[in-house]
Structures are given as C-alpha cells and as structure tokens.
Coordinates of C-alpha atoms in Angstrom, one line a residue:
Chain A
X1 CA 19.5 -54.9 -7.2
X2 CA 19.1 -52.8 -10.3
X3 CA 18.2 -49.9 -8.2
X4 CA 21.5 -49.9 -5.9
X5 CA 23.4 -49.9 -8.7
X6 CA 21.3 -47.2 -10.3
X7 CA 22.2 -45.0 -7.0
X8 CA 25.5 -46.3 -6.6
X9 CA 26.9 -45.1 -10.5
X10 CA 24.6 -42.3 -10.9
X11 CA 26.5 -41.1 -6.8
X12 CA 30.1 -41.9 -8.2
X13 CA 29.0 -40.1 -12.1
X14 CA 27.5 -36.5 -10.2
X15 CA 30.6 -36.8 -7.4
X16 CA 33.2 -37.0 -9.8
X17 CA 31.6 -34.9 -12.5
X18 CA 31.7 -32.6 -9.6
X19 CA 35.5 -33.1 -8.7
X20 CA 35.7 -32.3 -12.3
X21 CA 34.6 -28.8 -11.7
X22 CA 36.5 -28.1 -9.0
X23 CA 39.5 -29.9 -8.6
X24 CA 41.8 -26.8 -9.1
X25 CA 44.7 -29.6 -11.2
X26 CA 44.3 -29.6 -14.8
X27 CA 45.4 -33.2 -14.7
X28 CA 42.7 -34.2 -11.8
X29 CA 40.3 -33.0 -13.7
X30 CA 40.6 -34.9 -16.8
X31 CA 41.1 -38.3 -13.9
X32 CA 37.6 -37.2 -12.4
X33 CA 36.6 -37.0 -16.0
X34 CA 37.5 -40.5 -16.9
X35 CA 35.6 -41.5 -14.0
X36 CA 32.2 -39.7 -14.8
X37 CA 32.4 -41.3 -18.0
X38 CA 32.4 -45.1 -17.1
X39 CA 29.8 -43.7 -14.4
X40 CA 27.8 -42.8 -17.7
X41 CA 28.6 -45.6 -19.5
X42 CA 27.5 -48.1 -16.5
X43 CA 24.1 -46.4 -16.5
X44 CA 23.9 -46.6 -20.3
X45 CA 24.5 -50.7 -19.5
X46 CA 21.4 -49.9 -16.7
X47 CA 19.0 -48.9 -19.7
X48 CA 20.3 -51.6 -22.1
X49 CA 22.0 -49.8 -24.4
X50 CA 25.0 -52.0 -24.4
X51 CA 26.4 -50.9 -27.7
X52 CA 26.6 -47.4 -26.6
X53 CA 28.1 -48.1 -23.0
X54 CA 31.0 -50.1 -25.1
X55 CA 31.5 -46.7 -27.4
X56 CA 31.4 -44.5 -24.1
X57 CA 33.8 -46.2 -23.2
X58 CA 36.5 -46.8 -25.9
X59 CA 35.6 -43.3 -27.6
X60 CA 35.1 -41.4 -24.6
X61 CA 37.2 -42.6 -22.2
X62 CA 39.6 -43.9 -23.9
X63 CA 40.5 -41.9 -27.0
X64 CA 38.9 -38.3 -26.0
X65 CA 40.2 -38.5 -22.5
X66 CA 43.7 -39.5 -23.2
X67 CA 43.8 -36.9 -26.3
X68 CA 42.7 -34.1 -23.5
X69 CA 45.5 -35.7 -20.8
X70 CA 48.4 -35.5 -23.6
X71 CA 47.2 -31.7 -24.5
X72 CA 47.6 -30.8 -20.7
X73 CA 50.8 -32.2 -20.2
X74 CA 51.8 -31.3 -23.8
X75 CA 51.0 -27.7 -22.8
X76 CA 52.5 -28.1 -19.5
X77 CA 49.6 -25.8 -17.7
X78 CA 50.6 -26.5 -14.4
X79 CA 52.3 -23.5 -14.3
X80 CA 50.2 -21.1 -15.5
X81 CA 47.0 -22.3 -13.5
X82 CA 48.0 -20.7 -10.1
X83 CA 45.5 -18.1 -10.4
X84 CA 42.3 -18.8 -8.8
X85 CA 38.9 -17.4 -9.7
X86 CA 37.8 -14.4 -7.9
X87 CA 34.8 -14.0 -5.3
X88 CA 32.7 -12.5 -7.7
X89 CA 33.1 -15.4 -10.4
X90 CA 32.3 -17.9 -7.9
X91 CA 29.6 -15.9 -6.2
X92 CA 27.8 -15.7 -9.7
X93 CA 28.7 -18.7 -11.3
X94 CA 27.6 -21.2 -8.0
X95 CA 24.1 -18.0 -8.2
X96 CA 23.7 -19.3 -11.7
X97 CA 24.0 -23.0 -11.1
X98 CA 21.9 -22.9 -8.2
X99 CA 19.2 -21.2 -10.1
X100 CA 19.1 -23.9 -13.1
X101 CA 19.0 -26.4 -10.4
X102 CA 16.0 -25.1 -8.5
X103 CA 14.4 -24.7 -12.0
X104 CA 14.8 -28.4 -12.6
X105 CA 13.9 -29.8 -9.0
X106 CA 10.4 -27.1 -9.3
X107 CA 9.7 -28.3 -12.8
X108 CA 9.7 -32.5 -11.8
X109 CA 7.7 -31.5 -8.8
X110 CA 5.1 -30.0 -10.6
X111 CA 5.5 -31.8 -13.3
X112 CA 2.3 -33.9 -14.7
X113 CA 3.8 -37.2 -13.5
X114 CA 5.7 -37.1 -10.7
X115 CA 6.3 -40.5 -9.9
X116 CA 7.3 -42.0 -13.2
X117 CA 6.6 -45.8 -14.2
X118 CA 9.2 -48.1 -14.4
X119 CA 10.6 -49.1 -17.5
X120 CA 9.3 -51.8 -19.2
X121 CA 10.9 -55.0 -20.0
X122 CA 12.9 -54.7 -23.3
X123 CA 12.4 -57.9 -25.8
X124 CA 15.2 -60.5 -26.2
X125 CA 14.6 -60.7 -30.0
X126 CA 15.6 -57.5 -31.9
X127 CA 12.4 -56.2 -33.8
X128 CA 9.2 -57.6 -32.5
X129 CA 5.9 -55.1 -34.1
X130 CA 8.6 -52.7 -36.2
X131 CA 12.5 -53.1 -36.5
X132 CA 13.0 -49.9 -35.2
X133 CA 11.5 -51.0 -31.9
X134 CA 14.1 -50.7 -28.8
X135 CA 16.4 -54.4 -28.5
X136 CA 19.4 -55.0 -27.0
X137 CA 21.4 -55.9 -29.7
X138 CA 23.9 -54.4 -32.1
X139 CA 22.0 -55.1 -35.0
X140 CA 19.0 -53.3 -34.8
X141 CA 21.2 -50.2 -34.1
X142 CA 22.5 -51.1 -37.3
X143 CA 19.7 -51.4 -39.0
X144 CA 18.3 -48.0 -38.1
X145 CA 21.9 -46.6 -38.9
X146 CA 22.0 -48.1 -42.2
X147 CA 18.1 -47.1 -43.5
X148 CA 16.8 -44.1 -41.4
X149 CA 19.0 -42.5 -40.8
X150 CA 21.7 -43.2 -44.0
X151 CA 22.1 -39.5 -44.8
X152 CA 23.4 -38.5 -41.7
X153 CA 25.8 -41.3 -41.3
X154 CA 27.1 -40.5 -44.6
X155 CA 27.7 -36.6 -43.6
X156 CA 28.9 -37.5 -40.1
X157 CA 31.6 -39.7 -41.5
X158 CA 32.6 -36.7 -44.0
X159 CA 32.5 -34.3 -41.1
X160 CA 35.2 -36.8 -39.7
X161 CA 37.7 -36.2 -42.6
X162 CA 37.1 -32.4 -42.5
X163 CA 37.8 -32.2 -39.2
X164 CA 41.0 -34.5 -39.5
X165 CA 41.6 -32.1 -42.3
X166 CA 41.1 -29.2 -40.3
X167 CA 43.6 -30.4 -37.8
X168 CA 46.2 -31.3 -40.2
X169 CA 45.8 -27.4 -41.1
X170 CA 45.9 -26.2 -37.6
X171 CA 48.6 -27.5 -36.6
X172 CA 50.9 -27.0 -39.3
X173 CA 53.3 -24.5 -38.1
X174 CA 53.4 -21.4 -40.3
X175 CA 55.6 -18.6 -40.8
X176 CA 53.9 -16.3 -38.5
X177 CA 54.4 -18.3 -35.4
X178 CA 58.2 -18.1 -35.1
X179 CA 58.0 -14.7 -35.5
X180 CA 55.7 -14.2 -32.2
X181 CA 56.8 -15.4 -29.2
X182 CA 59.5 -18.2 -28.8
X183 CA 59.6 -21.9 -30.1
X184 CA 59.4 -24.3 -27.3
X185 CA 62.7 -25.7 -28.1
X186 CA 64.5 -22.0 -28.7
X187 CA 63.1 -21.8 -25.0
X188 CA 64.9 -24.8 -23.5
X189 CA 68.2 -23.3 -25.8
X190 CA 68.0 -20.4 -24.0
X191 CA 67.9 -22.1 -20.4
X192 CA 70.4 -24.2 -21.4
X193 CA 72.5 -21.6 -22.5
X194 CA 71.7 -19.6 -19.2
X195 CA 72.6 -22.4 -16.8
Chain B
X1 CA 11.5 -54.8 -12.8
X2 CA 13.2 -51.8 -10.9
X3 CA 11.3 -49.3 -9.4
X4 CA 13.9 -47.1 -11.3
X5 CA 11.6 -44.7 -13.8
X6 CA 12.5 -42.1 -16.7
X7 CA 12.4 -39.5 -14.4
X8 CA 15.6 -40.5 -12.0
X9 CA 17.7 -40.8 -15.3
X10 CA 16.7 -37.5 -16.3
X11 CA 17.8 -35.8 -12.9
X12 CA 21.0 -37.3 -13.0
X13 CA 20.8 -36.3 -16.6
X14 CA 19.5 -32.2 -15.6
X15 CA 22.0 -32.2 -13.0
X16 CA 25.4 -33.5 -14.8
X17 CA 24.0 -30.8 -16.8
X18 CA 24.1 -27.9 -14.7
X19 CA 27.5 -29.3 -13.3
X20 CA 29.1 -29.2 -16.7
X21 CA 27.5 -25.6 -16.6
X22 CA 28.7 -24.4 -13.3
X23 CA 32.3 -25.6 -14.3
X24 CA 31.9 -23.3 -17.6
X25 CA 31.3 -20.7 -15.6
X26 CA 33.8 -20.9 -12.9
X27 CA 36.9 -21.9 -14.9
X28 CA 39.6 -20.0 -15.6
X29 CA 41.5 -23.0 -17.4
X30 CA 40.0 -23.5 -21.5
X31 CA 41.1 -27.0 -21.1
X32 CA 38.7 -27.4 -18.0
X33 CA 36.2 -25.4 -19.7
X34 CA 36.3 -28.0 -22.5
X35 CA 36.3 -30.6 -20.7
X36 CA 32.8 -29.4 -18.7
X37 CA 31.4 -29.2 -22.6
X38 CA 32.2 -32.4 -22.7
X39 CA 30.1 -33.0 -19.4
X40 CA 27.3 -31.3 -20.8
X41 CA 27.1 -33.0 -23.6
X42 CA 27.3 -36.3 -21.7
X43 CA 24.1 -35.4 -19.5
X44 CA 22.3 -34.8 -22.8
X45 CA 23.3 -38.1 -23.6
X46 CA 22.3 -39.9 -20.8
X47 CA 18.9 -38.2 -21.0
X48 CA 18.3 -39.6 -24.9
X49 CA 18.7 -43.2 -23.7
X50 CA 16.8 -43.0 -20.9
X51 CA 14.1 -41.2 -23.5
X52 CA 14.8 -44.1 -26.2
X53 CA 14.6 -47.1 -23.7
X54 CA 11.3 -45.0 -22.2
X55 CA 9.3 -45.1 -25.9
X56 CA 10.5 -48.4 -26.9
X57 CA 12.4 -46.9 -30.1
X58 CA 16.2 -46.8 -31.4
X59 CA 15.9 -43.3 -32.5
X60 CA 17.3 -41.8 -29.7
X61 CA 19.8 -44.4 -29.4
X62 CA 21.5 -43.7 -33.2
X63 CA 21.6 -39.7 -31.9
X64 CA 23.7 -40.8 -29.4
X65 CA 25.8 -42.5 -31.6
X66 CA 26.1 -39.5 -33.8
X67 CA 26.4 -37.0 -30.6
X68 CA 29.7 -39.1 -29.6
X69 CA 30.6 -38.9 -33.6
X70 CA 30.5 -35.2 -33.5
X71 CA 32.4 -34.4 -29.9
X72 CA 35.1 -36.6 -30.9
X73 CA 35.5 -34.7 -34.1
X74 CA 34.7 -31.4 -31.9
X75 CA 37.2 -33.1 -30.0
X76 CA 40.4 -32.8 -32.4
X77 CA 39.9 -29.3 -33.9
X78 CA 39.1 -27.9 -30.4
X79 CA 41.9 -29.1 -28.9
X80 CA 44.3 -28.2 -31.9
X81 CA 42.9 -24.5 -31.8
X82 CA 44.1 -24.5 -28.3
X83 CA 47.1 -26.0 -29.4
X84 CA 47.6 -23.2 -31.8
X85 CA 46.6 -20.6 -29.6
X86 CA 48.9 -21.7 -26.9
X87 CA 51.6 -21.3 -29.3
X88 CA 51.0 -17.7 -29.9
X89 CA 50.3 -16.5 -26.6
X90 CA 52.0 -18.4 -24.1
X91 CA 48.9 -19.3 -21.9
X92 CA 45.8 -21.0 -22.2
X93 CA 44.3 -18.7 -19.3
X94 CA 40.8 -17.0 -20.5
X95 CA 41.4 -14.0 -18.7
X96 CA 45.3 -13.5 -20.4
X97 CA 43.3 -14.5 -24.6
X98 CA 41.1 -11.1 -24.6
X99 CA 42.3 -10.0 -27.6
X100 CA 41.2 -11.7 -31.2
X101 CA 44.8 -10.0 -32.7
X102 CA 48.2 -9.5 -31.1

C-alpha cells in the first residue's frame, strides 16, 4: 500500500513540477506549483516526517504560493509574457537538462548499491539509544532545535526581521521612481482621460 | 515494510531537481524563474528527509526546517526586488532587464 502511494505522489509531484516548467501562464504555473508542493509534502508524510509535511504545507503552499500568485496578478504579467523562448534556448536548455539527467540515472546504476534496503521501522517512542535518534513526533524535533542546533535557530530568526526589514525598505517608494516611468495610477489617469 | 528504499526518494529528489533546472533555463518570465528555485530547493528537500529517515537521525530533518526558514525569507525580498524592478522598467521579462542602470 505504501508503495502505490509512493508512485502515485512522487507521479502527480514530477508531472506537475513539470507543468510548472512549461505551462506558458504565469498564473498556471504558480497552480502547478501548489500542486508539486502537497505532492512533496505527501511524501514527507511517506518518510514520517509529519511535522515538516504540516510546515510544507502551511509555509509553502499556503503563504509562499499565495504571496507569488498576488505578485503575478499584482504585476499583471499577462501581458507582457507573449513572447516565447527561441529554438535555441530550448534546444540548449532541454541539451542541458537531458545531460544532468543521464548523469543521475548512470550514477544510481553504477552506483555501489543499486537496489537500496528498505527503510527501517521508525520507533513509536521519541529517543530510544540517543534523543537525537529519528521519531515521529514533534518533540524530538524540538529538542534538537532547541540544543544542537540553538545558534542557528537564533540567527535564522534574526535573518527573518532583516529580511522583513529589507522589504519594508524595498518597497518604500522613493523619489527616483516617479521620475522614471509612470505610476500605475497616473496610467489608469491617462486612459481615463483618453477614453 | 515497503519495498520503497533511499534510493527511489532520491530520484524523485535528482529529478524535481533537474526540472526546477530546466525551467531556469528555459524561462523568459523572473517570476517562473523563481518559482523553479523554489523547485529546486524542494527536491533538495525531499532528498534530506529521505537521508534523515535513512540514518535514523533528526539532523537532517531540523535543515529542512531551517531550508523552508530561509526560502520564505528569500521569499519576501525576492519578490519585493521584482516588485521594485517592475516599477522602474515596466516588465519583468529577462531579456527587456539587461541593463543594471537606466
């Protein structure tokens, strides 16, 4: 049973992660996108990571997904999307891709264990020989998080306020970008005034 | 138990991978070109818990957690340097930004 629904959600993550690539709407994309993520997060549930499969979900395909869908209507690149890549890019790029595949299939063929064992059973209680053994549960990961590796969850969560800094920055409008090229609303102004 | 090992996880893994690598590539569209970063960085994902549940250790678990931490910071300022960028120029087209100045 655990196999079909290993071939079942890693088929729907690679199709869609495809129909990612080359669905040539902006909006489709970031859809297909949603859909390789909960792909993701299904196999994360697969290898008993349930904790992360929950964050894949909320962080990924909730928040990150629906800020990349209000950014592409926001932008409204519908319209300026028409242009399709040329031979050459695709000839190269699909060249490229096809290479780093055939790398990958060559290297688990020769590769010293071809097979692979299954995985082994994971424990029901969380810590058996040291506490930062695999378990299912939440608080193990917590336990790593908050004695291994406290340094870095102290710098990641600064990293968060400089970036929400950094955005605050960014997107403040300054004076050198009404001189450029036209507002958004001096735009619809203008077409109003045309019309 | 499955007969599912390590090493079916890490080909989906490899090739989510060289998807999110072939969309780099071929995109015209930064938007889609961020969002197959985001692919990539997915398939590296996938291939740390398969790797953690593999050895029996969290380790690889708590990089995950701090990989998602990261790309959702990545995330914002990306996406507000777009934002930004598209107010200057009009376009978010990678063949139309070639120049760092007007």
């Amino acid at each position: 049973m655990q196999d079909f629904f290993f071939y079942l959600f890693s088929a729907l993550t690679v199709l869609s992660a495809f129909l990612v690539v080359v669905s040539p709407n902006a909006v489709n994309s970031a859809v297909f996108m949603i859909v390789s993520f909960v792909g993701t997060a299904a196999m994360f549930l697969l290898l008993d990571a349930f904790f992360l499969a929950i964050l894949q979900v909320l962080v990924y395909a909730g928040a990150v997904m629906v800020l990349f869908l209000f950014i592409i209507m926001l932008l409204d690149v519908e319209r300026s999307s028409k242009v399709r890549p040329d031979v050459l890019t695709v000839a190269a790029s699909s060249v490229a891709t096809l290479l780093l595949i055939f790398g990958m299939v060559y290297l688990f063929l020769t590769g010293n264990d071809a097979s692979g064992p299954a995985l082994a059973a994971v424990p029901e209680v969380p810590g058996g020989a040291s506490p930062m053994e695999f378990a299912t549960a939440a608080r193990s990961f917590g336990y790593g998080l908050f004695t291994k590796y406290m340094l870095p969850f102290q710098v990641a969560g600064f990293l968060l306020l400089v970036a929400m800094i950094g955005v605050i920055v960014l997107s403040k409008r300054t004076a050198g970008t009404r001189a450029g090229a036209p507002d958004a609303s001096e735009i619809r102004e203008s077409e109003v005034r045309e019309s | 138990m499955s007969g599912i090992g390590l090493n079916a996880y890490l080909f989906v893994a490899g090739l989510l991978f060289a998807l999110g690598f072939f969309g780099v590539l071929l995109r015209r569209n930064t938007l889609v070109i961020y969002m197959c970063m985001e692919l990539m960085l997915n398939a590296v994902n996938l291939a740390l818990v398969a790797f953690s549940r593999f050895n029996r250790t969290m380790d690889g678990n708590i990089f995950v957690f701090f990989i998602i931490t990261v790309a959702a910071a990545e995330v914002a300022v990306g996406l507000a340097i777009i934002v930004a960028l598209y107010r200057k120029r009009r376009t978010v087209q990678v063949e139309e930004l070639n120049a760092l100045s007007n």
